[in-house]
PDB file of C-alpha atoms in Angstrom:
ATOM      1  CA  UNK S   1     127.314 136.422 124.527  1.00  0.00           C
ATOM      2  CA  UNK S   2     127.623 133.159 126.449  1.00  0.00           C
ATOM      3  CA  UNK S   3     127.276 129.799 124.712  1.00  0.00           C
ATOM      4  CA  UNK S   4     124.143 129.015 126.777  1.00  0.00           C
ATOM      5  CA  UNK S   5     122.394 132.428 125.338  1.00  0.00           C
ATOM      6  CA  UNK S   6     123.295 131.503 121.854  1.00  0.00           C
ATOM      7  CA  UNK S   7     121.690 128.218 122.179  1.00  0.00           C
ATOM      8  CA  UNK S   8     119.002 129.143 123.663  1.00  0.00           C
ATOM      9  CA  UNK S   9     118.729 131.459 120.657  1.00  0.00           C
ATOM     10  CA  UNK S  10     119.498 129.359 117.826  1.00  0.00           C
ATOM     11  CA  UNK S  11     118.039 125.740 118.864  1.00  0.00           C
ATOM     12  CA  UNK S  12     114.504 127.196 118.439  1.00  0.00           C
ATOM     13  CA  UNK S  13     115.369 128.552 115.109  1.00  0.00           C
ATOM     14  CA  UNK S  14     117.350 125.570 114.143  1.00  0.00           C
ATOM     15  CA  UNK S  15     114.018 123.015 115.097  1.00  0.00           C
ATOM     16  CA  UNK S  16     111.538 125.501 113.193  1.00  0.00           C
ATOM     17  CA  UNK S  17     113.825 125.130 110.656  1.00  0.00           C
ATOM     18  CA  UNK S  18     114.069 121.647 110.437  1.00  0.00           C
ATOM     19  CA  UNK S  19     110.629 121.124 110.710  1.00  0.00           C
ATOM     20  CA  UNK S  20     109.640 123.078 108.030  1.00  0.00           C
ATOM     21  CA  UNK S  21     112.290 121.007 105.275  1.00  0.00           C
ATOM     22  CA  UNK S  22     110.406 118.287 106.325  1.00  0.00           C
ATOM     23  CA  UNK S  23     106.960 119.579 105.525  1.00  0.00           C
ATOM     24  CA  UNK S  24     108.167 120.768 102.342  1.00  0.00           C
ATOM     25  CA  UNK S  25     109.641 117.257 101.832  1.00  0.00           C
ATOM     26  CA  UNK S  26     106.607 115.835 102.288  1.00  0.00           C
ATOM     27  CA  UNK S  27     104.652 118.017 100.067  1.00  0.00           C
ATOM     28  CA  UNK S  28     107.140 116.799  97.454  1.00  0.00           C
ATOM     29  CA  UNK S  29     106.198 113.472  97.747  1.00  0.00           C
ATOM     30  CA  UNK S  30     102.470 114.543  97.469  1.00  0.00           C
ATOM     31  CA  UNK S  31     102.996 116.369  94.680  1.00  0.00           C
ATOM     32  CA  UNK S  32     105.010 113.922  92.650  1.00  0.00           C
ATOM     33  CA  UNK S  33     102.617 111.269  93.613  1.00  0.00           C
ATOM     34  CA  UNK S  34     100.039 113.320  92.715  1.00  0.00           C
ATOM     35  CA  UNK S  35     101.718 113.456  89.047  1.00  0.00           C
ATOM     36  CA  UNK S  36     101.811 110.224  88.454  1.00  0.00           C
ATOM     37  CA  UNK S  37      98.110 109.042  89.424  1.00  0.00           C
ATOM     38  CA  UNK S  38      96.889 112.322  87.184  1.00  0.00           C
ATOM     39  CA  UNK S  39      99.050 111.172  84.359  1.00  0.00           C
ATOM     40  CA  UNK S  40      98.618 107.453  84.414  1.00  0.00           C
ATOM     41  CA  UNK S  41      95.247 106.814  86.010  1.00  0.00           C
ATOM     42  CA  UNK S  42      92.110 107.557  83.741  1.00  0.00           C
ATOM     43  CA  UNK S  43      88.406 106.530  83.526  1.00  0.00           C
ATOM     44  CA  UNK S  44      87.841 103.954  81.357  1.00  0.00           C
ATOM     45  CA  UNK S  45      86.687  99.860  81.915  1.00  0.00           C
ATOM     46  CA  UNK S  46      88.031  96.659  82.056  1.00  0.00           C
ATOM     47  CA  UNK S  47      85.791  93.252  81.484  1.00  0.00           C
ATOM     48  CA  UNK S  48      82.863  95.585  81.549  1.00  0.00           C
ATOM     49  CA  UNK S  49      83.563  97.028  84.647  1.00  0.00           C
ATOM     50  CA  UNK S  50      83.802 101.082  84.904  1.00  0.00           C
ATOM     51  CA  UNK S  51      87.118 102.265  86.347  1.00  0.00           C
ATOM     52  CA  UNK S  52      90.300 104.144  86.925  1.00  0.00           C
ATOM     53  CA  UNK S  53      92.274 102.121  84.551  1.00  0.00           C
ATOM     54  CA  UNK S  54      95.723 102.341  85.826  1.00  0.00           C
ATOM     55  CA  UNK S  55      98.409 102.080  82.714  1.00  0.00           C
ATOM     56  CA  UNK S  56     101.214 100.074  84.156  1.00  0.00           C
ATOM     57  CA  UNK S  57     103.455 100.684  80.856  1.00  0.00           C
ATOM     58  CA  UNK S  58     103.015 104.343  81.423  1.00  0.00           C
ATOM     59  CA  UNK S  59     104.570 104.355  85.303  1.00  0.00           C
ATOM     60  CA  UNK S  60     106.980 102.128  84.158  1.00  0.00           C
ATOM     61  CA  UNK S  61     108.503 104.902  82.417  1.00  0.00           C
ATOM     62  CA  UNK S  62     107.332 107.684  84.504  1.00  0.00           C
ATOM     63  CA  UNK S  63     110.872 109.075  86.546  1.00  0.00           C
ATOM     64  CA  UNK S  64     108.180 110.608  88.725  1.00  0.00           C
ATOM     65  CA  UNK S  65     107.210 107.276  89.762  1.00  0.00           C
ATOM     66  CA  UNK S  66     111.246 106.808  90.997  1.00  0.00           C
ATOM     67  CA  UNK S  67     110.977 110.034  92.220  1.00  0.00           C
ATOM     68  CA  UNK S  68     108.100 109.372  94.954  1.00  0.00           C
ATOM     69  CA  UNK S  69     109.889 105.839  95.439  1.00  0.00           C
ATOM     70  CA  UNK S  70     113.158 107.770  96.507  1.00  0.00           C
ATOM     71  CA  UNK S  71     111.242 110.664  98.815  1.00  0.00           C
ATOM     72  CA  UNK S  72     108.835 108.456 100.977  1.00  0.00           C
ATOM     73  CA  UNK S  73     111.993 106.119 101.700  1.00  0.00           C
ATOM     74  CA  UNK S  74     113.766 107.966 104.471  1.00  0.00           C
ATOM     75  CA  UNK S  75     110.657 110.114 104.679  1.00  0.00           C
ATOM     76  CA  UNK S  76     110.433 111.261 108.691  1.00  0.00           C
ATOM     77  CA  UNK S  77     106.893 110.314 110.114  1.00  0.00           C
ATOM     78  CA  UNK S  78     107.764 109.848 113.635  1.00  0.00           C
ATOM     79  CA  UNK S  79     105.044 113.445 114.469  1.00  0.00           C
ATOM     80  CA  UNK S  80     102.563 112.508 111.971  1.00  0.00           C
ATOM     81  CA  UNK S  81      99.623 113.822 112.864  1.00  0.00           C
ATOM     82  CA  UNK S  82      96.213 111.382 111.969  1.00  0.00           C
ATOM     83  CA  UNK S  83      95.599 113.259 108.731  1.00  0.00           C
ATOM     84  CA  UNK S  84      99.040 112.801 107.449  1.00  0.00           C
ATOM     85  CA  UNK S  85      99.298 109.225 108.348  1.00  0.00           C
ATOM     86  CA  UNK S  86      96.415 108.462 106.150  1.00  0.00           C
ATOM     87  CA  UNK S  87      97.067 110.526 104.076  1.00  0.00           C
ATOM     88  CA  UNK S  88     100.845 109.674 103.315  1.00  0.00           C
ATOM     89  CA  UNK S  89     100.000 105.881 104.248  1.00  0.00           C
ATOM     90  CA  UNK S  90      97.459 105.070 101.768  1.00  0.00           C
ATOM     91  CA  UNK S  91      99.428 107.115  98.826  1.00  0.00           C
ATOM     92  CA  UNK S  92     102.235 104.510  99.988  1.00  0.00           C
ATOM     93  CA  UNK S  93      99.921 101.216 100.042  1.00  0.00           C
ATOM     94  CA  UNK S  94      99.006 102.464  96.036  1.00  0.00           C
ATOM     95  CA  UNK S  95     102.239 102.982  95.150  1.00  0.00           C
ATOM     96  CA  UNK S  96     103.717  99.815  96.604  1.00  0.00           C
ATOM     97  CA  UNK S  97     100.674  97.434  95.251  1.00  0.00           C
ATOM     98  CA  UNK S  98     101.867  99.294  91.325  1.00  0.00           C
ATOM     99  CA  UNK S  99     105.353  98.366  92.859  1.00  0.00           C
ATOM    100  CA  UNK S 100     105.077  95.087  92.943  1.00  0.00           C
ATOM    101  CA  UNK S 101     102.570  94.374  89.734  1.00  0.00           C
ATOM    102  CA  UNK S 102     105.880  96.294  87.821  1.00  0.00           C
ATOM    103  CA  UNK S 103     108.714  94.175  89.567  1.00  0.00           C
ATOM    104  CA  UNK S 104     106.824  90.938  89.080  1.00  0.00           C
ATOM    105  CA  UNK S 105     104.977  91.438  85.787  1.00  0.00           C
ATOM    106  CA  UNK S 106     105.889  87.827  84.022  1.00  0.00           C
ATOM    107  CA  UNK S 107     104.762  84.655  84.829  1.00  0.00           C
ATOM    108  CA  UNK S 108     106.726  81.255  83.012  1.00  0.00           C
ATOM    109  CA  UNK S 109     106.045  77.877  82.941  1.00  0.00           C
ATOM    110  CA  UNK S 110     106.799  74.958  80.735  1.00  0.00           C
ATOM    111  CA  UNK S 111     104.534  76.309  77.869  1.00  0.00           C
ATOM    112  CA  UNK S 112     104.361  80.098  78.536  1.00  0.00           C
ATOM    113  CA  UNK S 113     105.771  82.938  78.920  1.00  0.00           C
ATOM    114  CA  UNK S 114     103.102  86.373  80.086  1.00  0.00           C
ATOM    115  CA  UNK S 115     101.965  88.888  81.944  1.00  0.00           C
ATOM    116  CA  UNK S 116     100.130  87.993  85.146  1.00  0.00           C
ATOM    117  CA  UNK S 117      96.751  88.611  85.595  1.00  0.00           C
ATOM    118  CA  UNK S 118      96.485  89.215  89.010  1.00  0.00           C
ATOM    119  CA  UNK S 119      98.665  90.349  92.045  1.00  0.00           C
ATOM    120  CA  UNK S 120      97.578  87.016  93.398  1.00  0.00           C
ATOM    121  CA  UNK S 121      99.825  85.769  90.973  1.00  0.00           C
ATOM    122  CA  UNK S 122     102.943  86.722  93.031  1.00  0.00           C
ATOM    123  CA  UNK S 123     104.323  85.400  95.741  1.00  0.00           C
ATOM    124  CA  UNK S 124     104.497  81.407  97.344  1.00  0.00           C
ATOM    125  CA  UNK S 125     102.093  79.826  99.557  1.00  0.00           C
ATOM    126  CA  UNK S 126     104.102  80.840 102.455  1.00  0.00           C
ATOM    127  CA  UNK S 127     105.107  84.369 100.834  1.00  0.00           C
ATOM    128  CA  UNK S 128     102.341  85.877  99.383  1.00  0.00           C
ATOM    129  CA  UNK S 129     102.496  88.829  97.728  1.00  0.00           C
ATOM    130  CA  UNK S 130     100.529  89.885 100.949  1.00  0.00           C
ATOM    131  CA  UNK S 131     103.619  89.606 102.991  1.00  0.00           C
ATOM    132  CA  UNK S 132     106.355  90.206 100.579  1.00  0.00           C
ATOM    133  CA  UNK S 133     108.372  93.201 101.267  1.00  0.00           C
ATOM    134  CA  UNK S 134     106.716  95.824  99.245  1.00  0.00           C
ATOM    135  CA  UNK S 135     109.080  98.799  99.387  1.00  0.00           C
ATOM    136  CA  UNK S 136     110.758 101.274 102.075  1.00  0.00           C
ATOM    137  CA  UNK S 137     108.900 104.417 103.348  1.00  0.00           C
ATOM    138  CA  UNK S 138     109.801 106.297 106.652  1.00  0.00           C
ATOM    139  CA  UNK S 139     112.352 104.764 106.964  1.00  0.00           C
ATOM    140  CA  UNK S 140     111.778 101.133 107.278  1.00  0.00           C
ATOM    141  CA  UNK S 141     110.556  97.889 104.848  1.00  0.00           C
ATOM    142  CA  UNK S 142     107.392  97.483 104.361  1.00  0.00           C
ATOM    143  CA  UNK S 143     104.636  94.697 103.318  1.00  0.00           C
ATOM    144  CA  UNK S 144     101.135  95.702 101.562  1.00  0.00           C
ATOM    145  CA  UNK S 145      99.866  93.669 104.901  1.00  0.00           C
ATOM    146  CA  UNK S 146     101.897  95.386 107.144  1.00  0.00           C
ATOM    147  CA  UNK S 147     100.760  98.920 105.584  1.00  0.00           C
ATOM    148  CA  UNK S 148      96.761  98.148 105.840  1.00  0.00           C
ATOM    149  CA  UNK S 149      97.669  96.733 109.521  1.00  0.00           C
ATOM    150  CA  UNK S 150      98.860  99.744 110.459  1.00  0.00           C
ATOM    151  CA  UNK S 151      96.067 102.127 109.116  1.00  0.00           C
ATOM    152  CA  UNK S 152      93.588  99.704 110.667  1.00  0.00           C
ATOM    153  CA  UNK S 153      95.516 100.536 113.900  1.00  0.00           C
ATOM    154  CA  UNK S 154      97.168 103.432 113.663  1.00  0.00           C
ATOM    155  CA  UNK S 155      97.885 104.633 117.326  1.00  0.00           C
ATOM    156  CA  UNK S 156      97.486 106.224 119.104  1.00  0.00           C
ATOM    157  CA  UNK S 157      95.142 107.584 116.438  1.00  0.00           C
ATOM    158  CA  UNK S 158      91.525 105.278 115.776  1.00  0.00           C
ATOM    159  CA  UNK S 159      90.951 103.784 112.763  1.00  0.00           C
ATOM    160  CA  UNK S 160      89.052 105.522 109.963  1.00  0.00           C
ATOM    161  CA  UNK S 161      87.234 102.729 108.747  1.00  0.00           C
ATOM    162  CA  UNK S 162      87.136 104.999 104.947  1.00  0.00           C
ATOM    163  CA  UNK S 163      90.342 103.611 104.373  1.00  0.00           C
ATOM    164  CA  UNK S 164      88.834 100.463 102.406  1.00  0.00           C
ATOM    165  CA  UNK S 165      87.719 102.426  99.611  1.00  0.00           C
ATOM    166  CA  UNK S 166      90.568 104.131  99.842  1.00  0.00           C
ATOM    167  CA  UNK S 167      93.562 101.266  99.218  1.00  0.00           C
ATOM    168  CA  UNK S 168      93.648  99.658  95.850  1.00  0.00           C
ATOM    169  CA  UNK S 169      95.200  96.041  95.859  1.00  0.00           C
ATOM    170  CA  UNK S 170      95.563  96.213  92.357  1.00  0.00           C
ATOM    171  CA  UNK S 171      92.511  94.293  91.061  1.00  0.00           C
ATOM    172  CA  UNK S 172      89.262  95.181  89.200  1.00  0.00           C
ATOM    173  CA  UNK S 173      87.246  94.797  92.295  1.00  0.00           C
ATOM    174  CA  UNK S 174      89.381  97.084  94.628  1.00  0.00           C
ATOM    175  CA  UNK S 175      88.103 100.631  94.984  1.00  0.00           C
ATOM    176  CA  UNK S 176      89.720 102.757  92.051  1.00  0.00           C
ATOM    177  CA  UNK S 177      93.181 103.921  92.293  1.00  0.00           C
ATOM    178  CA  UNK S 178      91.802 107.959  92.918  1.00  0.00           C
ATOM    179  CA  UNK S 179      93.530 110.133  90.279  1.00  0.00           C
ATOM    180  CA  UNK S 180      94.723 112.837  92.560  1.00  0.00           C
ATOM    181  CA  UNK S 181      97.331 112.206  95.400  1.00  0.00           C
ATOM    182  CA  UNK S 182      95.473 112.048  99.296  1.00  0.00           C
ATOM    183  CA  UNK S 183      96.570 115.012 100.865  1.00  0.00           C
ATOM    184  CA  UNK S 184      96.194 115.784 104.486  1.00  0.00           C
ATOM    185  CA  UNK S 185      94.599 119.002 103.938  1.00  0.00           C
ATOM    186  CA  UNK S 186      92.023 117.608 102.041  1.00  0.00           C
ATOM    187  CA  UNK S 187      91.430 114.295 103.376  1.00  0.00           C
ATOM    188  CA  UNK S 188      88.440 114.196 104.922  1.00  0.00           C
ATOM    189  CA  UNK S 189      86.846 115.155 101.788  1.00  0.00           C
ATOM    190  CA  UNK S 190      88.770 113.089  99.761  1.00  0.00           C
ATOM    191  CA  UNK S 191      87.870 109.475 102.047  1.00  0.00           C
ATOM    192  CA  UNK S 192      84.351 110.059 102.290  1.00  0.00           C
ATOM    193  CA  UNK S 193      84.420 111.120  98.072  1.00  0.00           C
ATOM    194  CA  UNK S 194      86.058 107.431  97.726  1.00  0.00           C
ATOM    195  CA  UNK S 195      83.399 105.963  99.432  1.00  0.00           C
ATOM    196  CA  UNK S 196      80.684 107.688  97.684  1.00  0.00           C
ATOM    197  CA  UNK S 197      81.917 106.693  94.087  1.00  0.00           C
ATOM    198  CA  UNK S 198      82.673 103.131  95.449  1.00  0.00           C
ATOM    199  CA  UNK S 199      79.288 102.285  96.335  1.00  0.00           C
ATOM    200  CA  UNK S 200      77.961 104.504  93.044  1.00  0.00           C
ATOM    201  CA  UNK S 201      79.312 101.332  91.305  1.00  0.00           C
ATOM    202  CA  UNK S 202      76.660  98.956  90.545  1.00  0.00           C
ATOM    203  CA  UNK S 203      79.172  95.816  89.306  1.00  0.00           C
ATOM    204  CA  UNK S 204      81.298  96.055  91.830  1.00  0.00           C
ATOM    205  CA  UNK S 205      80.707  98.602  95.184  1.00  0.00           C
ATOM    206  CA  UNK S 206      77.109  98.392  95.878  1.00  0.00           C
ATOM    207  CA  UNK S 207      73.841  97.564  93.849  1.00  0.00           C
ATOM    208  CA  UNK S 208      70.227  97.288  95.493  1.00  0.00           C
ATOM    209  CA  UNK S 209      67.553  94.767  93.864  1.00  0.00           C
ATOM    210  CA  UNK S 210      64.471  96.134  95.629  1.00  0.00           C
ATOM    211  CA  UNK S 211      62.485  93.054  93.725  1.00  0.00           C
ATOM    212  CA  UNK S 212      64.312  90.521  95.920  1.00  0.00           C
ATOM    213  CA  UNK S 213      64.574  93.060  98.810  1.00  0.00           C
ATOM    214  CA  UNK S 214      68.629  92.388  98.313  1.00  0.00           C
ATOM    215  CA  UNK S 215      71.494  94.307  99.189  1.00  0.00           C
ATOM    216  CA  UNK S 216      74.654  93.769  97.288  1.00  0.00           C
ATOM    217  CA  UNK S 217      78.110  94.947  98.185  1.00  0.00           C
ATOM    218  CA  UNK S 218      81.252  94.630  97.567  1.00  0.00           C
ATOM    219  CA  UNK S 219      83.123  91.501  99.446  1.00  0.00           C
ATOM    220  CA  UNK S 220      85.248  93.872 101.231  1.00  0.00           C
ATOM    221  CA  UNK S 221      82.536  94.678 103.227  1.00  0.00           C
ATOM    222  CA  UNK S 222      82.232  91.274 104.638  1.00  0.00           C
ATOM    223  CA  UNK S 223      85.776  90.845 105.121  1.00  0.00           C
ATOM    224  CA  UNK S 224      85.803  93.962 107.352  1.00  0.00           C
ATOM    225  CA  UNK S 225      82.922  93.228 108.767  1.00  0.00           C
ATOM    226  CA  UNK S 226      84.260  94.016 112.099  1.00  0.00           C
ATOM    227  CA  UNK S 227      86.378  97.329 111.151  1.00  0.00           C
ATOM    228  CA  UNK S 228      82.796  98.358 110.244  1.00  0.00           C
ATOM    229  CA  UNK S 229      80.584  97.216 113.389  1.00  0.00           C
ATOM    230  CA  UNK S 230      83.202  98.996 115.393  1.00  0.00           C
ATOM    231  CA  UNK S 231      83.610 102.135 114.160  1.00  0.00           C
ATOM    232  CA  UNK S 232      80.093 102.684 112.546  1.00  0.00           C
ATOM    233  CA  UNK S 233      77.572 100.211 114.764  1.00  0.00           C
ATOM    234  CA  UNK S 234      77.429  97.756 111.766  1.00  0.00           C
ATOM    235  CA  UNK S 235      78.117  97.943 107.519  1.00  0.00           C
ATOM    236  CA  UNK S 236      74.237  98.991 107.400  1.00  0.00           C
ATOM    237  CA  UNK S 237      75.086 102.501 109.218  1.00  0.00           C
ATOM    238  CA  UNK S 238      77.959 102.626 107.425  1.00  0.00           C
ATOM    239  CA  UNK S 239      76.429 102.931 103.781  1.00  0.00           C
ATOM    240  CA  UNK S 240      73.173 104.861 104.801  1.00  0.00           C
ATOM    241  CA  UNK S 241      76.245 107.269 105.094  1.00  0.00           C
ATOM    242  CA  UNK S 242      77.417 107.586 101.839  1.00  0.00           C
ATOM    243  CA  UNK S 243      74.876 105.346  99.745  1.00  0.00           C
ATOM    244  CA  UNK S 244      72.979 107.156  96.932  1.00  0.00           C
ATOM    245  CA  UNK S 245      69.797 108.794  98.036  1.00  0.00           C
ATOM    246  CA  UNK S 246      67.249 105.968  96.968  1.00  0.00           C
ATOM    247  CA  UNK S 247      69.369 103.510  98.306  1.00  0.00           C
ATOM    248  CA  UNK S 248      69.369 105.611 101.579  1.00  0.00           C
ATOM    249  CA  UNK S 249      65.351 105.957 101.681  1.00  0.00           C
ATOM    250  CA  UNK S 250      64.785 102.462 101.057  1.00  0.00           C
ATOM    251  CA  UNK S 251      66.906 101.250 103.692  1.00  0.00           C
ATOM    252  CA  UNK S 252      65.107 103.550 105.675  1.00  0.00           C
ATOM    253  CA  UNK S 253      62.108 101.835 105.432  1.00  0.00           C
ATOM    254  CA  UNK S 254      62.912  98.657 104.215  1.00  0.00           C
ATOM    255  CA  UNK S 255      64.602  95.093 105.346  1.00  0.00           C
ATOM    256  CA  UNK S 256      67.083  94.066 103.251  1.00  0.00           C
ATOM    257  CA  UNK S 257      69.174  90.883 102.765  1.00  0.00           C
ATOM    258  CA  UNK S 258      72.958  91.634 102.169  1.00  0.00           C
ATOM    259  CA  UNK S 259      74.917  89.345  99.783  1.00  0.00           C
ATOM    260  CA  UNK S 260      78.458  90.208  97.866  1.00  0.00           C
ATOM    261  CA  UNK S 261      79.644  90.394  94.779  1.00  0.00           C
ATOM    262  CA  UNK S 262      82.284  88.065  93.517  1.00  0.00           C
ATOM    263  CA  UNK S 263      85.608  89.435  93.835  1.00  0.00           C
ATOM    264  CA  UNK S 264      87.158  90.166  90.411  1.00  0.00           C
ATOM    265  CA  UNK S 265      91.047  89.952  91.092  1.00  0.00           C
ATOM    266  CA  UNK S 266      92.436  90.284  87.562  1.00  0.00           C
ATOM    267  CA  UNK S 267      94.359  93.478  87.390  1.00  0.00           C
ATOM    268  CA  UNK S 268      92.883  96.914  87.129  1.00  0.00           C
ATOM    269  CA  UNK S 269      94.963  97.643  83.990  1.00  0.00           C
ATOM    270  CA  UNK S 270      97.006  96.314  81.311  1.00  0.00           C
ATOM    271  CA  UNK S 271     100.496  95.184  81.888  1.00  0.00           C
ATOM    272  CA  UNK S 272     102.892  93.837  79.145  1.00  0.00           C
ATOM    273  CA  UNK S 273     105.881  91.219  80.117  1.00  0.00           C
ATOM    274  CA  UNK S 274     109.287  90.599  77.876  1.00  0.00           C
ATOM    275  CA  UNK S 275     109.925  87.181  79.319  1.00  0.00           C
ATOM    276  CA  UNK S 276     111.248  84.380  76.902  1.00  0.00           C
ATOM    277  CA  UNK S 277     110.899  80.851  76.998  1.00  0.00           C
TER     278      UNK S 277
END
């Protein structure tokens, strides 16, 4: 048998091969991810706001944690298809934003020595924790900005404007960190599930005061304003989507003014520090 028959023969084999290591890779990293949020994310509140309380302490110690950490980082993503970039994407964006709270969880000055309260508490004014490097996944360094950039624009796929209840930057305001790893063969049910418990939350995703024919949402709605009035006409469409059925019929027949709720930054979990002074 020539050497042209056999490869013809084996490189086939050899790609199919390859390809499917890699799915199963990825599954992994679903999977462990997937252990950790199930583990260390539960309902509870902080400040009086409900919540997936995320216990920082707890994926501290998780090796799972590590685990994902080590499998996304040389992670191949080059033929994503749209479902697995969002999928693997956003599980990244969570994982980096617990990242960082964990590797900069003291704050010092003169006269004390703590936790922070907020991931607004890391970072410089001209390095934020915004555009700090964040972590490695598929292969290259990432910021938290660079991540939501890129799932704002991820070609040559179009956005899926779900993705902002989807990413949780940490804080008490964000969407809730979901306790179940995104999953491209689920995600589509899993984005527009987000949404729908977002805007169930009447402190902090979406609360209607018929009285004073107001609309209030959360701020990340006006921040995204134009995410929204691209891919859904305007934020009005958008939430007659996924809104809760009286919401839905009195927009239907009603005018409403939209304001937004202050943004609660402090951090959507407790966090202890061992710093000295």
């Amino acid at each position: 048998m020539s050497m042209r028959i056999l490869l013809c023969f084996f490189a086939p084999a050899a790609w199919f091969l390859a390809l499917s290591y890699a799915k199963d890779d990825l599954q992994t990293s679903y999977d462990t991810w997937n252990t950790v949020v199930s583990t260390h994310v539960t309902q509870g509140q902080v400040e009086g706001i409900n919540l997936n309380v995320v216990d920082y302490e707890g994926i501290r110690r998780a090796p799972k944690f590590y685990q994902y950490l080590s499998a996304i980082k040389d992670m191949d993503t080059k033929n994503f298809t749209r479902d697995e970039v969002y999928a693997f994407y956003m599980n990244v964006y969570n994982a980096f934003a617990i990242k960082m709270i964990l590797e900069h969880s003291c704050t010092s000055s003169l006269t004390r020595c703590g936790p922070i309260g907020s991931i607004r508490d890391i970072g410089t004014i001209l390095n934020s924790v915004w555009t700090m490097q964040a972590g490695y996944a598929g292969g290259r360094s990432w910021s938290l900005d660079q991540i939501e950039g890129y799932l704002r624009n991820p070609k040559p796929f179009k956005e899926d404007v779900r993705l902002h209840a989807c990413i949780v930057c940490a804080s008490i305001s964000c969407p809730d960190v979901r306790m179940s790893a995104y999953n491209p063969n689920t995600i589509d049910q899993q984005m527009s599930d987000q949404v729908k418990k977002f805007l169930l939350n009447k402190k902090k995703g979406l609360l209607l005061d018929e009285g004073n024919k107001t609309l209030f949402l959360s701020h990340i709605f006006k921040w995204y304003e134009e995410d929204f009035d691209e891919n859904s006409e305007n934020v009005r469409n958008f939430v007659m989507q996924y809104a809760p059925t009286e919401v839905v019929t009195y927009l239907k027949s009603s005018d409403v003014t939209f304001e937004y709720f202050d943004y609660n930054w402090n951090l959507n979990g407790h966090l202890k520090c061992n710093c000295t002074l």
